[in-house]
XYZ file of C-alpha atoms in Angstrom:
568
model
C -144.002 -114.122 14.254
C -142.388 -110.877 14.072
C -144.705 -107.785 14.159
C -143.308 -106.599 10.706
C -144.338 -109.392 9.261
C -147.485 -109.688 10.323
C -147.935 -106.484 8.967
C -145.676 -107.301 5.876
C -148.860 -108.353 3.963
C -151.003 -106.480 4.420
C -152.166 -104.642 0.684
C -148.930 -105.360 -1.214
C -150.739 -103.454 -4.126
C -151.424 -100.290 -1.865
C -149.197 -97.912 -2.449
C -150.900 -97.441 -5.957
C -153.546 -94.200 -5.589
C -155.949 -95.083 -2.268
C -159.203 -94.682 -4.172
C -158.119 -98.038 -5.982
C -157.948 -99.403 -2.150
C -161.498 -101.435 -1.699
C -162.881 -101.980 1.626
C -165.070 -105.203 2.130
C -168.256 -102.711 2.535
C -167.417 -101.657 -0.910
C -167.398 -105.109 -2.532
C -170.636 -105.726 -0.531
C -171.977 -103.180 -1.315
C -170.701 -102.182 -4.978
C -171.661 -98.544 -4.533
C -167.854 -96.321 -4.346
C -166.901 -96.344 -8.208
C -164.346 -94.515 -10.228
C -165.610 -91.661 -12.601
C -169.360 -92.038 -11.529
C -171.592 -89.556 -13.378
C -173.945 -86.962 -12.010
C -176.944 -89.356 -11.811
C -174.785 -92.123 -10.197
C -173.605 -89.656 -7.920
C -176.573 -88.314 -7.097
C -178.531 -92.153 -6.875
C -175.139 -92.565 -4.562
C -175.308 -89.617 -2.269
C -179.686 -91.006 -1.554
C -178.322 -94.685 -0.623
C -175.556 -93.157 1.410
C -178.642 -90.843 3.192
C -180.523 -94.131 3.921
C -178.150 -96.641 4.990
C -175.668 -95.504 8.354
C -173.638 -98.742 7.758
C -172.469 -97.072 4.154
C -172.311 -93.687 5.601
C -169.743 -94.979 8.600
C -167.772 -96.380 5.600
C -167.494 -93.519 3.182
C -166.624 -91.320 6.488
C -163.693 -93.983 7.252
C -162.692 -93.744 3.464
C -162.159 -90.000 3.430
C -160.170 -90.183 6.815
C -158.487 -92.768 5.137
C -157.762 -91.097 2.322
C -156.678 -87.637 4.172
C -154.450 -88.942 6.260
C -152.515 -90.668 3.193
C -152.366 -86.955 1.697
C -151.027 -85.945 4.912
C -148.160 -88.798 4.883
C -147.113 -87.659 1.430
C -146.613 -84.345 2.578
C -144.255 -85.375 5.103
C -140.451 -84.815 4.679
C -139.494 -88.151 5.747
C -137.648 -90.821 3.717
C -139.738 -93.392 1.381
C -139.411 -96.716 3.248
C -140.752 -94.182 6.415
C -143.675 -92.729 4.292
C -144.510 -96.933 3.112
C -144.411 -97.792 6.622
C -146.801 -95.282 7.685
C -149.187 -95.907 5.125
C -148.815 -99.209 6.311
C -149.507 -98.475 9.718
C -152.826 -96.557 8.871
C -153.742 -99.220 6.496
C -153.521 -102.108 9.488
C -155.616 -99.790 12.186
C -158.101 -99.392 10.064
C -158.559 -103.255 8.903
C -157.907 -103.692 12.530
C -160.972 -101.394 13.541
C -163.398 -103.657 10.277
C -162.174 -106.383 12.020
C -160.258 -107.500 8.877
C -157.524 -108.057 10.983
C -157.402 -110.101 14.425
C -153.764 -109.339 15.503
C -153.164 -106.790 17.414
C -149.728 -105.108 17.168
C -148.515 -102.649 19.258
C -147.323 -99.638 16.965
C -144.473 -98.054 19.617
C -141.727 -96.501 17.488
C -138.970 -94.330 17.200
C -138.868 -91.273 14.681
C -135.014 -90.113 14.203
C -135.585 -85.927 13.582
C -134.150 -82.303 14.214
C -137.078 -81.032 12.920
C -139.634 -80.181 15.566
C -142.533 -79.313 13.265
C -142.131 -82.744 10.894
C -142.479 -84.847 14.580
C -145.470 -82.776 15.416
C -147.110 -83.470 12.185
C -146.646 -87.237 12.496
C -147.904 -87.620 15.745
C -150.937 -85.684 14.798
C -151.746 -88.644 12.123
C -150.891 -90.986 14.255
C -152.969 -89.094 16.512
C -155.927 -88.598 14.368
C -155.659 -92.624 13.130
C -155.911 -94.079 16.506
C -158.658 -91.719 17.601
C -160.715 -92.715 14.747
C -159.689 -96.122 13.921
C -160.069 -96.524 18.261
C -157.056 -98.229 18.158
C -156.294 -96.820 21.762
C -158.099 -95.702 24.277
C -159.948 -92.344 24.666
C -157.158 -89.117 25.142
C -154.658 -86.720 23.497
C -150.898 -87.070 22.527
C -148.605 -85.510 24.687
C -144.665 -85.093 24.648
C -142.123 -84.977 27.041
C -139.035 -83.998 27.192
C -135.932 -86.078 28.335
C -133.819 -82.806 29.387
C -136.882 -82.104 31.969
C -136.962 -86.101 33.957
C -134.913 -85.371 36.909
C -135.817 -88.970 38.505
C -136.958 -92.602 37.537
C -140.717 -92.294 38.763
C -141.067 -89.192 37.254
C -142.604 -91.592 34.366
C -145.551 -92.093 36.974
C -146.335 -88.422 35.642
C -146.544 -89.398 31.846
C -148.677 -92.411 31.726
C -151.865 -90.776 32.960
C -155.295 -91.476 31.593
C -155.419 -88.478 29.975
C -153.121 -89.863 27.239
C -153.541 -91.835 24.318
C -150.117 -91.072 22.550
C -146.679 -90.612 24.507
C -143.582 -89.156 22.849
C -140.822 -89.133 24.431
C -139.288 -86.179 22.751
C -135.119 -85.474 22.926
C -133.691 -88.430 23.713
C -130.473 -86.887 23.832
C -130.860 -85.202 27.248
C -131.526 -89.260 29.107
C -127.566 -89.136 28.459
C -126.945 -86.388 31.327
C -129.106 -88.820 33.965
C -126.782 -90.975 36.143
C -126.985 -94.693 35.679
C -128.812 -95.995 38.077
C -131.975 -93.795 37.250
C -130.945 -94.956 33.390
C -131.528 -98.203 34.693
C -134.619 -97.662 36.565
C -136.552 -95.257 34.250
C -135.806 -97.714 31.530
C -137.432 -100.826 33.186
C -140.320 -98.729 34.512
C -140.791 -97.383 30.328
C -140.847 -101.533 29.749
C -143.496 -102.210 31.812
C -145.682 -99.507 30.871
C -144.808 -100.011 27.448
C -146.551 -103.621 28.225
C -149.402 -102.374 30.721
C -150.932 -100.128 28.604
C -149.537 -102.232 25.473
C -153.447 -101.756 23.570
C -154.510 -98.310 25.006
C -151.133 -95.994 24.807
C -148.712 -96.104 21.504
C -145.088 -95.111 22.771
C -143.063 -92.594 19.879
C -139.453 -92.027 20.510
C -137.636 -89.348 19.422
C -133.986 -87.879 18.660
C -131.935 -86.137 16.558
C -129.978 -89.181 15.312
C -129.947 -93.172 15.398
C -126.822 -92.894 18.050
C -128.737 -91.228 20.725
C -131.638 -93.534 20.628
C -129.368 -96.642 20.654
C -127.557 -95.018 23.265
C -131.208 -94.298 25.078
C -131.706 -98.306 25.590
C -128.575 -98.903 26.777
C -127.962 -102.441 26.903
C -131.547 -102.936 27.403
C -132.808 -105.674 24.476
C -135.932 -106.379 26.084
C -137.328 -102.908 25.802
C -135.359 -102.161 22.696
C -137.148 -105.035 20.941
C -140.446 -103.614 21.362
C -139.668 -100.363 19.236
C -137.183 -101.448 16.622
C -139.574 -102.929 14.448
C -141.158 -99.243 13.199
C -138.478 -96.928 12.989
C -139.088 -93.721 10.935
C -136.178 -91.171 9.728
C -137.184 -87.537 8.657
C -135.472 -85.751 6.186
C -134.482 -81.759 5.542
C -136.837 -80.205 2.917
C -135.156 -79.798 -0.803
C -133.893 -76.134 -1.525
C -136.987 -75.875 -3.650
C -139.661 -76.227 -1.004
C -137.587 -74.008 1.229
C -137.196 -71.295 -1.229
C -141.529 -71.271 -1.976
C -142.216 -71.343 1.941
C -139.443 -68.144 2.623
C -140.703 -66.987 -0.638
C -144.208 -66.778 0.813
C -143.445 -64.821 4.041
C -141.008 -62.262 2.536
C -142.176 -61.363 -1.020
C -143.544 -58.230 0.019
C -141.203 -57.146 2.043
C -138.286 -56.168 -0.609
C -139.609 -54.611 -4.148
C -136.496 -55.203 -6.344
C -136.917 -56.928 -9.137
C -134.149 -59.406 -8.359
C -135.588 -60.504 -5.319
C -136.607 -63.912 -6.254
C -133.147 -64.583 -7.881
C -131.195 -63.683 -4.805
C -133.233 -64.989 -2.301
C -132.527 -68.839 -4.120
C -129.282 -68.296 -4.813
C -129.073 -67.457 -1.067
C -131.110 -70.287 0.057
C -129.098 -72.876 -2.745
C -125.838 -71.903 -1.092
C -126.356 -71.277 2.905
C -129.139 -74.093 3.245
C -127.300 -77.603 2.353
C -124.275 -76.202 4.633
C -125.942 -75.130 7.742
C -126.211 -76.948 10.895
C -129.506 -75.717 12.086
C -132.990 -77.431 12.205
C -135.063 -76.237 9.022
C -137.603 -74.391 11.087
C -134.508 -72.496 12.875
C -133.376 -71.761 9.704
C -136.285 -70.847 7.695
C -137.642 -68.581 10.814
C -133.654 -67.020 11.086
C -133.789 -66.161 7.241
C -137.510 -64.509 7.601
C -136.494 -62.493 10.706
C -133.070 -60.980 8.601
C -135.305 -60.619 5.691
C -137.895 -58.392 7.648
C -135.407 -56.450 9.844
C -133.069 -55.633 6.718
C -135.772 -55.452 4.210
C -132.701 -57.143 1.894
C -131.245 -60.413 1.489
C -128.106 -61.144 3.712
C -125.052 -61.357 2.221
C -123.285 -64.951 2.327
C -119.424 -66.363 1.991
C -119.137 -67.259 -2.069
C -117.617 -70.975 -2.406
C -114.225 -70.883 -3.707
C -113.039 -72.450 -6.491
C -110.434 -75.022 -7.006
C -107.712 -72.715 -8.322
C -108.316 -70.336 -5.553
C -108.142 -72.903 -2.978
C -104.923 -74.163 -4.485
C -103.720 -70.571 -4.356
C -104.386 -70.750 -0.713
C -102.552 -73.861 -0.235
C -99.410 -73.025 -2.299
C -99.535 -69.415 -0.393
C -98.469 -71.469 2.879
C -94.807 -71.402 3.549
C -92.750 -74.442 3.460
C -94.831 -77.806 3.735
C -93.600 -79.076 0.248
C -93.822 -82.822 1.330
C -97.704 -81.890 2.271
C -98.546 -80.030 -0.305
C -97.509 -82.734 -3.052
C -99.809 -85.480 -1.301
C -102.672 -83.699 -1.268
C -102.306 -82.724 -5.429
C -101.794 -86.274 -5.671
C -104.614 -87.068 -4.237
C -106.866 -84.824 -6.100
C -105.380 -85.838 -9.490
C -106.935 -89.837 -8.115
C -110.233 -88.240 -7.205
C -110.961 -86.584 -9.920
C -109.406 -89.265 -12.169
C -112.257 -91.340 -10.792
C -114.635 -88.846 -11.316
C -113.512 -89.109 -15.034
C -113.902 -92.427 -15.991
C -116.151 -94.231 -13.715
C -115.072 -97.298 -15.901
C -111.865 -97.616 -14.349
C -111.876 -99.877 -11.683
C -110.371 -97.784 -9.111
C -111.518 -98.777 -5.179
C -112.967 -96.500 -3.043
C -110.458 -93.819 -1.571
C -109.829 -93.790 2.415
C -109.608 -90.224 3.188
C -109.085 -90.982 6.865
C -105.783 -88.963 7.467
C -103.392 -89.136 10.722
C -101.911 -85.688 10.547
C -97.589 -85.807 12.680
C -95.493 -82.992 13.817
C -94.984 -80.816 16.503
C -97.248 -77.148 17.460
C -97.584 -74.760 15.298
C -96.496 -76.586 12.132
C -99.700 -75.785 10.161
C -101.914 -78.974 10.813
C -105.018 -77.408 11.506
C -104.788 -74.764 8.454
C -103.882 -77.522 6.071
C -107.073 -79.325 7.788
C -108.964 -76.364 6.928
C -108.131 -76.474 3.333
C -108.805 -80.252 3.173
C -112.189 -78.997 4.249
C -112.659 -76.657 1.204
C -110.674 -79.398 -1.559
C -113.362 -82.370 -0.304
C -116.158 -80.066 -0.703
C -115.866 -78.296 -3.677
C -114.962 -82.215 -5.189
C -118.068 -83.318 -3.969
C -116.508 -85.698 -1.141
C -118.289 -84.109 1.211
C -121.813 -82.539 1.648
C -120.867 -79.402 4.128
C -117.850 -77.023 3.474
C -117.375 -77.345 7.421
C -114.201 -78.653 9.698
C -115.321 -79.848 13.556
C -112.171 -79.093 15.988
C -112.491 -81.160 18.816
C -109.659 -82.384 21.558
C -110.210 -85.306 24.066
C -111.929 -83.258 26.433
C -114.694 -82.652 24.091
C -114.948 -86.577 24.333
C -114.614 -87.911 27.277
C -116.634 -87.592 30.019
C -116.193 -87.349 33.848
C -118.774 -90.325 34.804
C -119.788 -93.739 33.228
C -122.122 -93.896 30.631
C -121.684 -90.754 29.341
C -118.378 -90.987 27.069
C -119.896 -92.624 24.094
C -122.558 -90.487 24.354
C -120.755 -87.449 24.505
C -118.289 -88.937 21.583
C -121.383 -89.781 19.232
C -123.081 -86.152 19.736
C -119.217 -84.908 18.267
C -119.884 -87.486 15.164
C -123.016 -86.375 14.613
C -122.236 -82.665 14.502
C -119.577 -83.454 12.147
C -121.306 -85.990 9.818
C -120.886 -84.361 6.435
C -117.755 -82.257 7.028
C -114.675 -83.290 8.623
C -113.682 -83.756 12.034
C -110.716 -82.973 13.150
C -109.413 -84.511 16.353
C -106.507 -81.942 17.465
C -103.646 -83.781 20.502
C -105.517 -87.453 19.671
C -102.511 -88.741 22.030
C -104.152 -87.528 24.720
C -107.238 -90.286 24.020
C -104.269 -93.046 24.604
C -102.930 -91.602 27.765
C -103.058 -94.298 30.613
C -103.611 -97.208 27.899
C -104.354 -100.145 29.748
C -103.959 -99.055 32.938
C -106.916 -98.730 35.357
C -108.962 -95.282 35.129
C -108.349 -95.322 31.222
C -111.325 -96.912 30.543
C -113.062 -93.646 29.170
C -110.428 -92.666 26.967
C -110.472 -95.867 25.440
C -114.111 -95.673 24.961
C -114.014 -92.530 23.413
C -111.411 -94.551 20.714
C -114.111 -97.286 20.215
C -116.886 -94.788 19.906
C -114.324 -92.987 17.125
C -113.986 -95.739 15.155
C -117.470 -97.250 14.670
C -118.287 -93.940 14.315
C -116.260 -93.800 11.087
C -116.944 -97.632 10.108
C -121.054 -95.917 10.316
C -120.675 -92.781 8.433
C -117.930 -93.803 6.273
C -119.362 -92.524 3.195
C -120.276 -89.132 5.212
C -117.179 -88.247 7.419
C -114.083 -87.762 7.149
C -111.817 -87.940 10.699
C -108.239 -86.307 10.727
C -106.524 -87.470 13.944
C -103.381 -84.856 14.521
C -100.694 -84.835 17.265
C -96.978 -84.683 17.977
C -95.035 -87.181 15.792
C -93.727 -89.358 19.203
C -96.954 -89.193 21.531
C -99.281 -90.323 18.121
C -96.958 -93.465 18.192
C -99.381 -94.454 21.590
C -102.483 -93.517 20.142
C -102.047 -95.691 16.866
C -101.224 -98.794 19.411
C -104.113 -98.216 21.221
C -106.991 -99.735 19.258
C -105.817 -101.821 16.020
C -108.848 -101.065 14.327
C -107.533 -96.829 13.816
C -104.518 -97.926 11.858
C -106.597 -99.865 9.638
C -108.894 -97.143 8.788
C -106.422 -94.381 8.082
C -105.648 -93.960 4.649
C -103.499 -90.879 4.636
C -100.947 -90.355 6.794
C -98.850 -87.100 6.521
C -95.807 -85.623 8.547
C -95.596 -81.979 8.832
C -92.011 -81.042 9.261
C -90.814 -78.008 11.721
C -89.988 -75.075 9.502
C -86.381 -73.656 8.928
C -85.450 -70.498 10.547
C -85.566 -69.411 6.952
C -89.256 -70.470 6.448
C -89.832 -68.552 9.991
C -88.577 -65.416 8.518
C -90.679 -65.652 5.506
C -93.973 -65.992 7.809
C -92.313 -63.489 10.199
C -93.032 -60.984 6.984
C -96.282 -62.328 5.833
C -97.567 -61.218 9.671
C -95.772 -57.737 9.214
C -96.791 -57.000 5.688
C -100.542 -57.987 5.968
C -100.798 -54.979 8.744
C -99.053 -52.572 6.915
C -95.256 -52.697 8.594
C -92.017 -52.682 6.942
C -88.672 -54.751 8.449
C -85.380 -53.007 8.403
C -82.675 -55.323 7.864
C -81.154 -55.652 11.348
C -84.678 -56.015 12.460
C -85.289 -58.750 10.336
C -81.750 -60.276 11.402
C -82.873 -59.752 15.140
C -85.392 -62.393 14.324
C -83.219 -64.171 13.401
C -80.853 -64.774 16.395
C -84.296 -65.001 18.455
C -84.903 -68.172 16.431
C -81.710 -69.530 16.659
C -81.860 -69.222 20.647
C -85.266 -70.963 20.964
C -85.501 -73.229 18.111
C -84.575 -76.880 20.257
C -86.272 -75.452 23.534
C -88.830 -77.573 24.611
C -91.741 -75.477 24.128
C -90.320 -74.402 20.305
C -93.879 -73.767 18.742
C -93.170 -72.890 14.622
C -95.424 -70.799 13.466
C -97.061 -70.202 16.867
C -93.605 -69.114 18.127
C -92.952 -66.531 15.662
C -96.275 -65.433 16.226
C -95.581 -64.305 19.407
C -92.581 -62.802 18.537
C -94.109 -60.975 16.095
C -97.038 -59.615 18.260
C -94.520 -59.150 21.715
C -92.598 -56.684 18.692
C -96.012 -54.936 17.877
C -96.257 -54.284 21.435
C -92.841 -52.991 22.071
C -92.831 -50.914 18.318
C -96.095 -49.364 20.319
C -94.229 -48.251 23.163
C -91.853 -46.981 21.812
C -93.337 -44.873 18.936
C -95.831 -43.448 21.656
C -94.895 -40.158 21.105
C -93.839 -40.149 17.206
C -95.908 -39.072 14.705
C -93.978 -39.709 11.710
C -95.836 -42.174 9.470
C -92.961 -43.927 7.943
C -91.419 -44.781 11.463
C -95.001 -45.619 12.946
C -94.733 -48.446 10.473
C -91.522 -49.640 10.683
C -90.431 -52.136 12.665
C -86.774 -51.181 13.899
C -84.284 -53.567 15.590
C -85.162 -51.794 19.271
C -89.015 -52.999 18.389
C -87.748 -56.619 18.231
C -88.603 -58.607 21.569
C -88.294 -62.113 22.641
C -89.553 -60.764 26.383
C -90.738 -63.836 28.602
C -90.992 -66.553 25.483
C -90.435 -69.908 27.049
C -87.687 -71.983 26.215
């Protein structure tokens, strides 16, 4: 029989208030009522006195009950907060001998939150030290980043110990795979040596690294999949009255408390830090500046429109992504209408500098202020930030970029690059990377969004290489190089934002520079005119060193012009 099963039964009615919870003393004994009066109480409190058995159970009852009230503090999800009940519940029937079975509680808690895995393990802690549902000891955690070698395990089961957590999982990635191997099997069979004096916790940030952590290895995986328990980040709310706590004395104007929420409501659901890293930052800023920081205001639709339209050329772009808004919020209208869910996987084709990872950018911004999205955030990543140099560490490397990006939107820049040597030996990585990629998004599709982007002829490859991309992009749009015209209008968007004017044979200069290098090889769009632009700063520099006249100090003049060492 399964172990959750076993333990499937046990009080179905529990989670109801704990004092309604009757032990079989009680029933014996009918003494622990609800809303006794003083002279029950006090005819209760002389049996209690005289009778050790009763005493023993009215001790267990308010350990019981306190670590319950310690569960429902945690910030942890509610199937995790049943189970643990659960688990307390079945080590204490266990310790009455209620229960005959017993089940070995090893589990894995998924958390970024140091604190919340310290306070679990300290009930756990607490429950089998009083319930002695393992031997005599403390809990004690190790980290993964700090096992250099396979018997270094030898080290953690000592007889000191009555709880091992085996804290950030994430670092076991970085061993080579034959200590992988090794450690792993050791874990299993102290896992089943000391299966009824040590309990086993796992930690990590996310589910990927601890699936990751087993790798491939069913046997020991089976022995902690059963109790699984997922932490969650504290609601703005409790953030706000624990800040509020620390800091209230600290700044005296009156408008403290209403800029210290609106602070937390709009930096704390975006950030990518831990809550105690956060809350701790926040307190330090707070004290040192004796004022609230200041923080980047959301921006509105219209102004993030206004962004969009600002950008020259990319008509063709531009229309598919008002389309698309008019669908999502056309959904968001009428929920009636029996429109499917929208695949805003996108495959982004053209060549450098043609504005595919400002347009990502803006994506960012449009998904997040329509609620698509939980983080205003964009994660740039290439294949190097993939793939890894030795076996067993690609997917790995690949989930740690999902996870970082879950929420947001990654952005895969050169994807080709993943397809490079496709199906030829020494590949293998790249095309792990791919698989990683796409279960990643198959996972998380309701909290990712991926935007592969390369060159229009190398992306051909990449979409061959696995079937299963094609099939989850739902956008696909081509970003056509701009016209020498369009060049010259962001030519004077670069000079105008720092103050310059153009003259006319400047600006027609530019021109013939464009001409020359537009069908070079190494033509990079906006990137190229970039450079001309800053090579011309350079040069207007030079040779305005010794001029002090303000109008020709910003001018640009046809000798400022320079198209020195630009590749063709």
């Amino acid at each position: 029989m399964n172990r959750k099963d076993i333990l499937k039964g046990v009080y179905e009615d529990f989670f109801g208030t704990v004092k309604n919870v009757e032990s079989s003393t009680e029933k014996e004994n009918g003494t622990i009522a609800k809303n006794l009066n003083e002279q029950d109480m006090q005819e209760l409190k002389l049996k209690i006195a005289s009778d050790p058995d009763l005493q023993m159970q009215v001790d267990i009852n308010n350990v019981f009950e306190k670590l319950n009230e310690k569960i429902e503090d945690l910030n942890v999800d509610d199937a995790s907060r049943e189970l643990l009940k659960k688990i307390i519940e079945y080590m204490r029937k266990y310790h009455e001998k209620i229960e005959e079975t017993y089940i070995s509680f090893n589990m894995c808690i998924v958390a970024d939150n140091k604190e919340e895995v310290r306070k679990i393990v300290s009930i756990l802690e607490d429950a089998v030290s009083y319930f002695k549902y393992a031997r005599s000891g403390n809990a004690a955690m190790y980290s993964m980043y700090d096992v250099e070698k396979a018997d270094d395990i030898d080290k953690i089961y000592t007889d000191k110990v009555n709880i091992v957590v085996l804290r950030e999982l994430e670092g076991f990635a970085t061993q080579e795979q034959n200590v992988k191997e090794k450690f792993l099997h050791k874990l299993n069979e102290y896992s089943n040596k000391f299966e009824k004096q040590v309990l086993t916790i796992l930690t990590a940030k996310n589910k990927d690294a601890i699936d990751n952590f087993f790798d491939k290895n069913d046997e020991l995986r089976s022995g902690f999949e059963d109790f699984v328990i997922i932490t969650i980040k504290p609601d703005v709310q409790d953030v706000y009255q624990e800040v509020w706590e620390k800091v209230k004395n600290i700044v005296g104007k009156d408008s403290f408390e209403l800029e210290l929420l609106d602070y937390i409501s709009n930096t704390y659901p975006k950030t990518e830090k831990s809550y105690p890293n956060y809350r701790d930052s926040l307190i330090e800023q707070i004290a040192f500046n004796k004022a609230i920081p200041e923080f980047e205001k959301e921006k509105t639709m219209d102004e993030i429109f206004a962004e969009l339209n600002e950008l020259v050329g990319l008509e063709k772009v531009k229309k598919v992504l008002k389309e698309l808004v008019s669908l999502i919020e056309l959904k968001k209208k009428d929920k009636e209408l029996k429109i499917g869910d929208i695949n805003l996987h996108m495959v982004f084709l053209g060549n450098p500098g043609t504005g595919k990872t400002t347009v990502a950018r803006i994506i960012a911004h449009i998904l997040y202020n329509l609620g698509y999205i939980r983080q205003d955030k964009l994660v740039e990543v290439t294949s190097k930030d993939l793939v890894a140099e030795y076996v067993g560490q690609t997917a790995p490397k690949t989930n740690a970029v999902i996870q970082k990006s879950l929420g947001g939107v990654l952005f895969v820049d050169e994807a080709y690059a993943l397809a490079s040597g496709h199906g030829q030996s020494g590949s293998s990585f790249n095309e792990e990377a791919i698989a990683t990629l796409i279960q990643g998004m198959e996972n998380n599709r309701d909290d990712l969004v991926v935007i592969f982007a390369g060159y229009t002829k190398e992306m051909q490859d990449f979409l061959n290489a696995n079937s299963g991309i094609v099939s989850r992009i739902g956008y696909t749009l081509e970003f056509e190089d701009y016209t020498p015209d369009e060049l010259i209008a962001i030519f004077k968007i670069f000079t105008k934002k720092a103050g310059f004017t153009v003259t006319d044979e400047a600006e027609a200069k530019v021109r013939e520079i464009i001409d020359e290098y537009k069908d070079g090889k190494n033509f990079g769009n906006a990137r190229f005119i970039r450079n001309v632009y800053e090579k011309s700063v350079l040069k207007h520099a030079a040779n305005t060193e010794n001029i002090k006249q303000k109008k020709r100090l910003k001018t640009l003049t046809v000798e400022d012009i320079s198209s020195e060492n630009l590749l063709k």
